[in-house]
Amino acid sequence: MSESDARPASARRDLGTLVSVAWRFDRRRVALSLVLLAANGVATGLSMALLLPIVHALGSGRASTRLGPVEIPSTSLPALLLAFVVLAAAQAAVARASAITSASIQLRIVDHLRQQALDAVLAARWSFVLSRRRTDVIEIVTSGAARSGMAFFQLMTLAVTSVMAVATAAIAVAVSPLLALPALVGVCLLGVVLARTAFGPAHRLGREFGVQNRRLQSAMANSLDSLRLVRTHDAAGTWSEELATAFSGTREAQLANTRRTATVSAVSTVGLAVCAALLVQVAVGLDVPPASIVVVLMLVARLAGQVRGLTMTGSLLLNSLPAVGNLHDLVDEATHEAEVPAGSRSTRSDPDPDGTGPLVELRGVTFLYAGTAQGVRRADLVVPRRQVTALTGPSGAGKSTTADLVLGLLAPQEGRVLVDGEPLTDADLSWWRRHVAYVPQDTALIDASLRRNLTWSVHAEVSDEECWTMLDRCSAGFARELPAGLDTRLGERGVRLSGGERQRVALARALLRKPLLLVLDEATSSLDDETEAAVVELVASLVPAVTVLVIAHRRTTIESADHVVRIRDGVVV
Ligand SMILES: Nc1ncnc2c1ncn2[C@@H]1O[C@H](COP(=O)(O)OP(=O)(O)OP(=O)(O)O)[C@@H](O)[C@H]1O
Ligand SMILES: [Mg+2]
């Protein structure tokens, strides 16, 4: 993914996406949340309205007031105070329910968006994954999804506040049309000024923040991934400079946003004071009774507060919207690049164990990495059944790429991959993967227990007994010395093991899958001669149950194979 956001900027498009997400999500809960937000607003308004008769009653002990068309009957001060407390309690209860419902729906939407994005990425073609920066995906799915959740909440708040503002305006007009109408004009003008200050750059700043945040994530990952070298090459300075630049990028993007909202707040305070002063001046000139002036002033203050809230929320929404757009684009592109087309299922039966033809064949296969001339060209490769095939050649020749083609990770741009004599279609990929196991060149272990590392990719229950047997078969006797046995955590990328130990764990993990085809990509490169010989012997003993494709540079491994294929500059020779 590019560092600058390549997507055309469109707040409207992102807003449309957000509305459609909210609409499809959980309409019943969304509606409940809206109702609670509105009820909270009404209860707050009512407790404010009650202050007026209370003030009246302070002198005489009783009060009857007119709120536009609503006549409040004569009520004693204690009764009014009691009503005030009851109303406050009701408002508190509604506010509590509203906060919980809103948070719950917001968090659920965040999880829903995250899950959707991760599912799409996990199901996308390998070429799609290669084209994305890992940290960009993490940023979009973590902080981007959280910002999208906030955008959703801001959208709901905006909808409710708009309705409340219209209601407040209507009440003000009902109380005193003479006063309310010029006040409304003033508040509307204030709203326009605020919106112009707030909305202009909000969306652009939101995008900028996302870009800076992704840059920061990438710089952090790079520096932490290189920690060992940072120390040994005494190069911490390089990284701290780069990180400082990344920090200042996100800081500036956030500050620009804060400056803008602070300006909106300041302008609205001044605007409100001007509106109130003008209103009192006009009211005195028009001989409006003081009680109506107070009521209208209160209503206008409330309305101005709502208008200010609308602009603030609107600008925050615009600021969060790019995250919605980014998530949507990620899901959209990943779904578009789905490895197995939606709804398609393989109809193939398991490869015939007694079959005689090759298990896998590449026929005239070309695959070049996007924008390069690197990969493999017009490759013909036969992987005979129940044999060990060695694939060898210089570094960069295309061996790992060939393995990825055999595994169906990469799809040929030309030519065909045949499994069991039949072309491997997209719909067959899931079926094919059930029969293969792979030890990648960069032995991928995870920060979890040895047991989890061994079993997470096996689709059946695996007992501890089976784990130990397999570790022993793979010459991984060292595992018996680990402090907590199978429960020992291996650390990030398995740092707590040596390179050769990691390779043997990876081999055991692959074999626990009981595959038909085992692909080993330089899986013994870190082993000493003796251990390597034991592993080679083990691999040979897997035949005939397993067909093996082994990528290797070592003479001993190559010599032990039944069949050797050389590859040079992307061409099988
Ligand atoms: N993701 C990628 N994007 C672009 N080019 C790539 C990518 N992966 C590999 N290549 C290029 O494709 C060519 C073949 O790479 P491949 O990894 O298949 O080589 P290899 O034979 O496995 O090498 P080695 O023995 O060093 O592992 C190389 O020139 C490499 O630079
Ligand atoms: Mg390789």
Coordinates of C-alpha atoms in Angstrom, one line a residue, residues 45-543:
G45 CA -34.2 19.9 28.2
L46 CA -37.1 19.3 30.6
S47 CA -34.9 19.7 33.7
M48 CA -33.7 23.0 32.3
A49 CA -37.3 24.1 31.6
L50 CA -38.3 23.3 35.1
L51 CA -35.8 25.9 36.5
L52 CA -38.1 28.7 35.3
P53 CA -41.1 27.9 37.5
I54 CA -38.8 27.1 40.4
V55 CA -37.3 30.6 40.0
H56 CA -40.9 32.0 39.9
A57 CA -41.9 30.1 43.0
L58 CA -38.9 31.4 45.0
G59 CA -40.8 34.6 45.8
S60 CA -44.4 33.4 46.3
G61 CA -43.9 29.8 47.2
R62 CA -46.0 28.7 44.2
A63 CA -45.7 29.2 40.4
S64 CA -47.8 28.8 37.3
T65 CA -46.0 29.5 34.1
R66 CA -46.8 29.4 30.4
L67 CA -44.3 27.7 28.1
G68 CA -45.8 28.7 24.8
P69 CA -49.0 26.7 24.4
V70 CA -48.2 24.6 27.5
E71 CA -49.7 26.0 30.7
I72 CA -47.9 24.7 33.8
P73 CA -50.6 24.7 36.6
S74 CA -49.9 26.4 39.9
T75 CA -47.5 24.2 41.9
S76 CA -45.8 24.6 45.3
L77 CA -42.0 25.0 45.5
P78 CA -41.4 21.6 47.3
A79 CA -43.5 19.8 44.6
L80 CA -41.4 21.6 41.9
L81 CA -38.2 20.7 43.6
L82 CA -39.4 17.1 43.9
A83 CA -40.2 17.0 40.2
F84 CA -36.8 18.4 39.5
V85 CA -35.1 15.7 41.4
V86 CA -37.3 13.0 39.9
L87 CA -36.5 14.3 36.4
A88 CA -32.8 14.5 37.2
A89 CA -32.9 10.8 38.4
A90 CA -34.8 9.8 35.2
Q91 CA -32.3 11.7 33.1
A92 CA -29.4 10.0 34.9
A93 CA -31.0 6.6 34.3
V94 CA -31.6 7.3 30.6
A95 CA -28.1 8.7 30.2
R96 CA -26.6 5.6 31.8
A97 CA -28.6 3.2 29.6
S98 CA -27.8 5.4 26.6
A99 CA -24.0 5.4 27.3
I100 CA -24.0 1.6 27.7
T101 CA -26.1 0.9 24.6
S102 CA -24.1 3.3 22.5
A103 CA -20.8 1.9 23.7
S104 CA -22.0 -1.7 23.1
I105 CA -23.1 -1.0 19.6
Q106 CA -20.1 1.0 18.8
L107 CA -17.7 -1.7 20.0
R108 CA -19.7 -4.4 18.2
I109 CA -19.5 -2.5 15.0
V110 CA -15.8 -2.1 15.5
D111 CA -15.4 -5.9 16.0
H112 CA -17.7 -6.6 13.0
L113 CA -15.6 -4.3 10.8
R114 CA -12.3 -5.9 12.0
Q115 CA -13.6 -9.4 11.6
Q116 CA -14.9 -8.6 8.1
A117 CA -11.5 -7.1 7.1
L118 CA -9.4 -9.9 8.5
D119 CA -11.6 -12.6 7.0
A120 CA -11.3 -10.9 3.6
V121 CA -7.5 -10.5 3.9
L122 CA -7.1 -14.1 5.1
A123 CA -9.1 -15.4 2.2
A124 CA -7.4 -13.2 -0.4
R125 CA -4.8 -14.3 -3.0
W126 CA -1.2 -14.5 -1.9
S127 CA -0.3 -11.8 -4.5
F128 CA -2.8 -9.5 -2.8
V129 CA -1.0 -10.1 0.6
L130 CA 2.4 -9.5 -1.0
S131 CA 1.1 -6.2 -2.4
R132 CA 0.2 -4.9 1.1
R133 CA 2.4 -3.6 3.8
R134 CA 1.7 -5.7 6.9
T135 CA 1.7 -2.7 9.2
D136 CA -0.8 -0.9 7.0
V137 CA -3.2 -3.7 7.3
I138 CA -2.7 -3.7 11.1
E139 CA -3.3 0.1 11.3
I140 CA -6.4 -0.1 9.2
V141 CA -7.8 -3.0 11.2
T142 CA -6.9 -1.7 14.6
S143 CA -6.9 2.0 15.0
G144 CA -8.8 2.5 11.7
A145 CA -11.6 0.3 12.9
A146 CA -11.7 2.1 16.2
R147 CA -12.0 5.4 14.4
S148 CA -14.7 4.0 12.2
G149 CA -16.6 3.0 15.4
M150 CA -16.3 6.6 16.6
A151 CA -17.5 7.8 13.2
F152 CA -20.6 5.6 13.6
F153 CA -21.3 7.1 17.1
Q154 CA -20.7 10.6 15.8
L155 CA -23.2 9.9 13.0
M156 CA -25.8 8.8 15.5
T157 CA -25.2 11.8 17.7
L158 CA -25.5 14.1 14.7
A159 CA -28.8 12.6 13.7
V160 CA -30.3 13.0 17.2
T161 CA -28.8 16.5 17.9
S162 CA -30.3 17.7 14.6
V163 CA -33.8 16.5 15.6
M164 CA -33.3 18.1 19.1
A165 CA -32.2 21.4 17.6
V166 CA -35.3 21.6 15.4
A167 CA -37.5 20.8 18.5
T168 CA -35.7 23.5 20.5
A169 CA -36.2 26.0 17.7
A170 CA -39.9 25.1 17.5
I171 CA -40.4 25.6 21.2
A172 CA -38.6 29.0 21.1
V173 CA -40.9 30.1 18.3
A174 CA -44.0 28.9 20.2
V175 CA -42.9 30.9 23.3
S176 CA -42.3 34.1 21.5
P177 CA -42.2 34.2 17.7
L178 CA -41.3 37.9 17.8
L179 CA -38.1 37.2 19.6
A180 CA -37.3 33.6 18.5
L181 CA -37.3 34.3 14.7
P182 CA -34.5 36.9 14.7
A183 CA -32.6 34.7 17.3
L184 CA -32.9 31.7 15.0
V185 CA -31.5 33.7 12.1
G186 CA -28.6 34.7 14.4
V187 CA -28.0 31.1 15.4
C188 CA -28.2 29.9 11.8
L189 CA -25.6 32.4 10.8
L190 CA -23.4 31.3 13.7
G191 CA -23.9 27.7 12.5
V192 CA -22.8 28.6 9.0
V193 CA -19.7 30.4 10.3
L194 CA -18.8 27.5 12.5
A195 CA -19.4 24.9 9.8
R196 CA -17.1 26.8 7.4
T197 CA -14.4 27.0 10.0
A198 CA -14.8 23.3 11.1
F199 CA -15.7 21.3 8.0
G200 CA -13.3 22.6 5.3
P201 CA -10.1 20.7 6.2
A202 CA -11.5 18.1 8.5
H203 CA -11.7 15.2 6.0
R204 CA -8.3 16.0 4.5
L205 CA -6.8 16.1 8.0
G206 CA -8.3 12.8 8.9
R207 CA -6.7 11.2 5.8
E208 CA -3.4 12.9 6.7
F209 CA -3.6 11.4 10.2
G210 CA -4.2 7.9 8.8
V211 CA -1.2 8.2 6.4
Q212 CA 1.0 9.5 9.2
N213 CA -0.2 6.8 11.6
R214 CA 0.6 4.0 9.1
R215 CA 4.1 5.5 8.5
L216 CA 4.6 5.5 12.3
Q217 CA 3.5 1.8 12.6
S218 CA 5.8 0.8 9.8
A219 CA 8.8 2.7 11.3
M220 CA 8.1 1.1 14.7
A221 CA 7.9 -2.4 13.2
N222 CA 11.1 -1.9 11.2
S223 CA 13.0 -0.7 14.2
L224 CA 11.7 -3.4 16.6
D225 CA 12.2 -6.1 14.0
S226 CA 15.8 -5.0 13.6
L227 CA 16.6 -4.7 17.3
R228 CA 19.4 -7.2 17.3
L229 CA 21.2 -5.3 14.5
V230 CA 20.3 -1.9 16.0
R231 CA 22.4 -3.0 19.0
T232 CA 25.3 -4.8 17.3
H233 CA 25.7 -2.1 14.6
D234 CA 25.2 0.6 17.1
A235 CA 22.6 2.1 14.8
A236 CA 20.0 3.2 17.3
G237 CA 20.5 6.9 16.2
T238 CA 19.2 6.1 12.6
W239 CA 16.0 4.7 14.0
S240 CA 15.4 7.2 16.7
E241 CA 15.6 10.0 14.0
E242 CA 13.2 8.1 11.7
L243 CA 10.8 7.5 14.6
A244 CA 11.0 11.1 15.8
T245 CA 10.0 12.2 12.3
A246 CA 7.1 9.7 12.3
F247 CA 6.0 10.8 15.8
S248 CA 6.0 14.4 14.7
G249 CA 4.0 13.5 11.6
T250 CA 1.1 12.1 13.7
R251 CA 1.5 14.8 16.3
E252 CA 1.2 17.6 13.7
A253 CA -1.8 15.9 12.1
Q254 CA -3.5 15.7 15.5
L255 CA -2.6 19.2 16.5
A256 CA -3.9 20.6 13.3
N257 CA -7.2 19.0 14.2
T258 CA -7.2 20.3 17.8
R259 CA -6.4 23.8 16.6
R260 CA -9.4 23.7 14.3
T261 CA -11.8 22.4 17.0
A262 CA -10.5 24.9 19.5
T263 CA -11.1 27.7 17.0
V264 CA -14.7 26.4 16.5
S265 CA -15.2 26.4 20.2
A266 CA -13.9 30.0 20.6
V267 CA -15.9 31.3 17.7
S268 CA -19.1 29.7 19.1
T269 CA -18.6 31.2 22.5
V270 CA -18.2 34.7 21.1
G271 CA -21.0 34.1 18.7
L272 CA -23.3 33.0 21.4
A273 CA -22.5 36.1 23.5
V274 CA -23.2 38.4 20.6
C275 CA -26.5 36.6 19.9
A276 CA -27.6 36.8 23.5
A277 CA -26.7 40.5 23.8
L278 CA -28.5 41.4 20.6
L279 CA -31.5 39.3 21.7
V280 CA -31.8 41.2 25.0
Q281 CA -31.5 44.5 23.2
V282 CA -34.2 43.6 20.7
A283 CA -36.4 42.2 23.5
V284 CA -36.2 45.4 25.5
G285 CA -37.0 47.5 22.4
L286 CA -40.0 45.3 21.6
D287 CA -41.4 45.4 25.2
V288 CA -41.4 41.6 25.5
P289 CA -42.3 40.5 29.1
P290 CA -39.1 39.6 31.1
A291 CA -40.4 36.0 31.7
S292 CA -40.5 35.3 28.0
I293 CA -37.1 36.9 27.5
V294 CA -35.6 34.5 30.1
V295 CA -37.3 31.5 28.5
V296 CA -36.3 32.4 25.0
L297 CA -32.7 33.2 26.1
M298 CA -32.5 29.8 27.7
L299 CA -33.8 28.1 24.6
V300 CA -31.5 30.1 22.3
A301 CA -28.6 29.2 24.6
R302 CA -29.5 25.6 24.3
L303 CA -30.0 25.8 20.6
A304 CA -26.7 27.5 20.1
G305 CA -25.1 24.8 22.2
Q306 CA -26.8 22.2 19.9
V307 CA -25.6 24.0 16.8
R308 CA -22.1 24.1 18.3
G309 CA -22.3 20.4 19.1
L310 CA -23.5 19.7 15.6
T311 CA -20.5 21.5 14.1
M312 CA -18.0 19.8 16.4
T313 CA -19.5 16.4 15.9
G314 CA -19.8 17.0 12.2
S315 CA -16.1 17.9 11.9
L316 CA -15.1 15.0 14.1
L317 CA -17.1 12.8 11.9
L318 CA -15.4 14.2 8.7
N319 CA -12.1 13.6 10.5
S320 CA -12.9 9.9 11.2
L321 CA -14.5 9.1 7.9
P322 CA -11.3 8.4 5.9
A323 CA -10.8 5.4 8.3
V324 CA -14.2 4.1 7.2
G325 CA -13.1 4.5 3.6
N326 CA -9.8 2.8 4.1
L327 CA -11.5 -0.2 5.8
H328 CA -14.1 -0.4 3.1
D329 CA -11.4 -0.3 0.4
L330 CA -9.4 -3.0 2.1
V331 CA -12.4 -5.3 2.4
D332 CA -13.5 -4.5 -1.1
E333 CA -10.1 -5.1 -2.7
A334 CA -9.4 -8.2 -0.7
T335 CA -12.9 -9.7 -1.5
H336 CA -12.3 -8.8 -5.1
E337 CA -9.0 -10.8 -4.9
A338 CA -10.6 -13.7 -3.0
E339 CA -8.5 -16.8 -3.7
V340 CA -11.6 -19.1 -3.8
P341 CA -14.5 -17.3 -5.5
A342 CA -17.5 -16.9 -3.2
G343 CA -19.8 -19.9 -3.3
S344 CA -17.5 -22.2 -5.2
R345 CA -16.6 -25.6 -3.8
S346 CA -14.3 -28.3 -5.1
T347 CA -16.0 -31.4 -6.4
R348 CA -12.8 -33.4 -6.5
S349 CA -12.3 -36.6 -4.6
D350 CA -9.0 -37.2 -2.7
P351 CA -6.0 -38.1 -4.9
D352 CA -5.8 -41.8 -5.6
P353 CA -3.1 -43.3 -3.3
D354 CA -2.4 -46.0 -5.8
G355 CA -2.4 -43.7 -8.8
T356 CA 0.6 -43.8 -11.1
G357 CA 0.8 -40.4 -12.8
P358 CA 2.7 -37.5 -11.3
L359 CA 1.1 -36.0 -8.2
V360 CA 1.8 -32.4 -9.4
E361 CA 2.9 -31.1 -12.7
L362 CA 3.6 -27.5 -13.9
R363 CA 3.1 -27.2 -17.7
G364 CA 4.5 -24.1 -19.3
V365 CA 4.0 -22.0 -16.2
T366 CA 4.9 -18.4 -16.1
F367 CA 4.6 -16.2 -13.0
L368 CA 6.3 -12.8 -12.8
Y369 CA 5.9 -10.7 -9.6
A370 CA 3.9 -7.5 -10.2
G371 CA 6.0 -4.8 -11.9
T372 CA 9.1 -7.0 -12.2
A373 CA 10.7 -9.5 -14.6
Q374 CA 11.4 -11.8 -11.7
G375 CA 9.7 -15.1 -11.0
V376 CA 9.6 -18.2 -13.2
R377 CA 9.2 -18.5 -16.9
R378 CA 7.6 -21.3 -19.0
A379 CA 8.4 -23.8 -16.3
D380 CA 7.8 -27.5 -16.8
L381 CA 8.1 -29.5 -13.6
V382 CA 7.0 -33.0 -12.7
V383 CA 6.7 -34.1 -9.1
P384 CA 6.3 -37.9 -9.3
R385 CA 4.2 -39.6 -6.8
R386 CA 5.8 -41.5 -3.8
Q387 CA 9.2 -40.1 -4.5
V388 CA 11.5 -37.3 -3.2
T389 CA 12.0 -34.6 -5.8
A390 CA 14.8 -32.1 -5.1
L391 CA 14.6 -28.6 -6.6
T392 CA 17.9 -26.9 -6.7
G393 CA 19.6 -23.9 -8.3
P394 CA 21.3 -20.6 -7.5
S395 CA 19.8 -18.1 -5.0
G396 CA 17.1 -16.0 -6.6
A397 CA 16.5 -18.6 -9.4
G398 CA 12.9 -19.1 -8.6
K399 CA 12.8 -22.1 -6.3
S400 CA 10.5 -20.7 -3.6
T401 CA 8.3 -19.2 -6.3
T402 CA 8.0 -22.6 -7.9
A403 CA 7.0 -24.1 -4.5
D404 CA 4.4 -21.4 -4.1
L405 CA 3.0 -22.3 -7.5
V406 CA 2.9 -26.0 -6.5
L407 CA 1.1 -25.1 -3.3
G408 CA -1.4 -23.0 -5.3
L409 CA -0.3 -19.9 -3.3
L410 CA 0.6 -18.1 -6.5
A411 CA -1.6 -18.6 -9.6
P412 CA 0.2 -18.9 -13.0
Q413 CA -0.2 -16.1 -15.4
E414 CA 0.4 -18.5 -18.2
G415 CA 0.4 -22.3 -18.3
R416 CA -1.3 -24.8 -16.0
V417 CA -0.7 -26.5 -12.6
L418 CA -2.0 -30.1 -12.7
V419 CA -2.7 -32.0 -9.5
D420 CA -3.4 -35.7 -9.9
G421 CA -3.6 -35.1 -13.7
E422 CA -6.3 -32.5 -13.5
P423 CA -5.9 -28.7 -13.6
L424 CA -5.9 -27.0 -10.2
T425 CA -8.7 -24.5 -10.2
D426 CA -9.4 -21.7 -7.8
A427 CA -12.3 -23.7 -6.4
D428 CA -9.9 -26.6 -5.7
L429 CA -7.4 -24.7 -3.6
S430 CA -9.0 -25.4 -0.2
W431 CA -9.3 -29.1 -1.1
W432 CA -5.6 -29.2 -2.3
R433 CA -4.4 -27.4 0.9
R434 CA -5.9 -30.2 3.0
H435 CA -3.4 -32.6 1.4
V436 CA -0.2 -30.5 1.6
A437 CA 2.2 -29.5 4.3
Y438 CA 4.9 -26.9 3.9
V439 CA 8.0 -25.9 5.8
P440 CA 8.7 -22.4 4.6
Q441 CA 12.2 -21.0 4.1
D442 CA 11.7 -18.4 6.9
T443 CA 10.5 -20.9 9.5
A444 CA 7.5 -19.1 10.9
L445 CA 6.9 -19.8 14.6
I446 CA 4.6 -17.8 16.8
D447 CA 4.8 -16.4 20.3
A448 CA 2.9 -19.2 21.9
S449 CA 3.6 -22.5 23.6
L450 CA 5.4 -25.3 21.7
R451 CA 2.2 -27.3 21.7
R452 CA 0.3 -24.5 20.0
N453 CA 3.1 -24.0 17.5
L454 CA 2.9 -27.7 16.6
T455 CA -0.9 -28.0 16.4
W456 CA -2.5 -24.8 15.3
S457 CA -2.4 -25.8 11.6
V458 CA -3.6 -29.3 12.1
H459 CA -7.3 -29.7 11.6
A460 CA -7.7 -32.7 13.9
E461 CA -7.2 -33.1 17.7
V462 CA -3.5 -33.8 18.4
S463 CA -2.5 -35.4 21.7
D464 CA 0.6 -34.5 23.6
E465 CA 1.7 -38.1 22.9
E466 CA 1.6 -37.5 19.2
C467 CA 3.5 -34.2 19.6
W468 CA 6.3 -35.9 21.5
T469 CA 6.5 -38.8 19.0
M470 CA 6.7 -36.4 16.1
L471 CA 9.3 -34.2 17.8
D472 CA 11.4 -37.3 18.4
R473 CA 11.1 -38.5 14.8
C474 CA 12.2 -35.0 13.7
S475 CA 15.4 -35.2 15.9
A476 CA 13.9 -32.5 18.1
G477 CA 15.1 -34.2 21.3
F478 CA 16.0 -30.8 22.7
A479 CA 12.3 -30.2 23.3
R480 CA 12.4 -32.6 26.2
E481 CA 14.9 -30.2 27.9
L482 CA 12.6 -27.2 27.6
P483 CA 11.6 -25.8 31.0
A484 CA 7.9 -26.4 30.7
G485 CA 7.8 -29.1 28.0
L486 CA 5.1 -28.5 25.5
D487 CA 3.9 -25.6 27.5
T488 CA 7.1 -23.6 27.0
R489 CA 6.5 -20.4 25.2
L490 CA 8.8 -20.0 22.2
G491 CA 8.8 -16.2 22.1
E492 CA 8.2 -13.9 19.1
R493 CA 9.0 -15.8 15.9
G494 CA 10.4 -18.5 18.1
V495 CA 13.4 -16.5 19.4
R496 CA 13.9 -18.7 22.3
L497 CA 15.0 -21.5 20.0
S498 CA 18.1 -21.7 17.9
G499 CA 17.7 -21.6 14.1
G500 CA 18.1 -25.3 13.7
E501 CA 15.7 -26.1 16.6
R502 CA 13.1 -23.9 15.0
Q503 CA 13.5 -25.8 11.7
R504 CA 12.9 -29.1 13.5
V505 CA 9.8 -27.8 15.2
A506 CA 8.5 -26.5 11.8
L507 CA 9.1 -29.9 10.3
A508 CA 7.2 -31.6 13.1
R509 CA 4.4 -29.1 12.7
A510 CA 4.2 -29.9 9.0
L511 CA 4.3 -33.7 9.5
L512 CA 1.5 -33.6 12.1
R513 CA -0.8 -32.6 9.3
K514 CA -0.2 -36.1 7.7
P515 CA 0.1 -34.7 4.2
L516 CA 0.2 -36.4 0.8
L517 CA 2.7 -33.8 -0.4
L518 CA 5.4 -32.3 1.8
V519 CA 7.2 -29.2 0.5
L520 CA 10.4 -28.4 2.3
D521 CA 12.0 -25.0 1.4
E522 CA 15.6 -25.2 2.7
A523 CA 14.2 -26.8 5.8
T524 CA 17.5 -28.2 6.9
S525 CA 19.7 -25.2 6.1
S526 CA 20.6 -24.5 9.7
L527 CA 21.2 -28.1 10.8
D528 CA 24.6 -29.6 11.5
D529 CA 25.6 -32.5 9.2
E530 CA 24.6 -35.2 11.6
T531 CA 21.1 -33.8 12.4
E532 CA 20.7 -33.0 8.7
A533 CA 21.5 -36.6 7.8
A534 CA 18.9 -37.8 10.4
V535 CA 16.3 -35.5 8.9
V536 CA 17.1 -36.6 5.3
E537 CA 16.7 -40.2 6.5
L538 CA 13.3 -39.3 8.1
V539 CA 12.1 -37.6 4.9
A540 CA 13.1 -40.6 2.8
S541 CA 11.3 -42.9 5.3
L542 CA 8.0 -40.9 4.7
V543 CA 7.9 -42.3 1.2

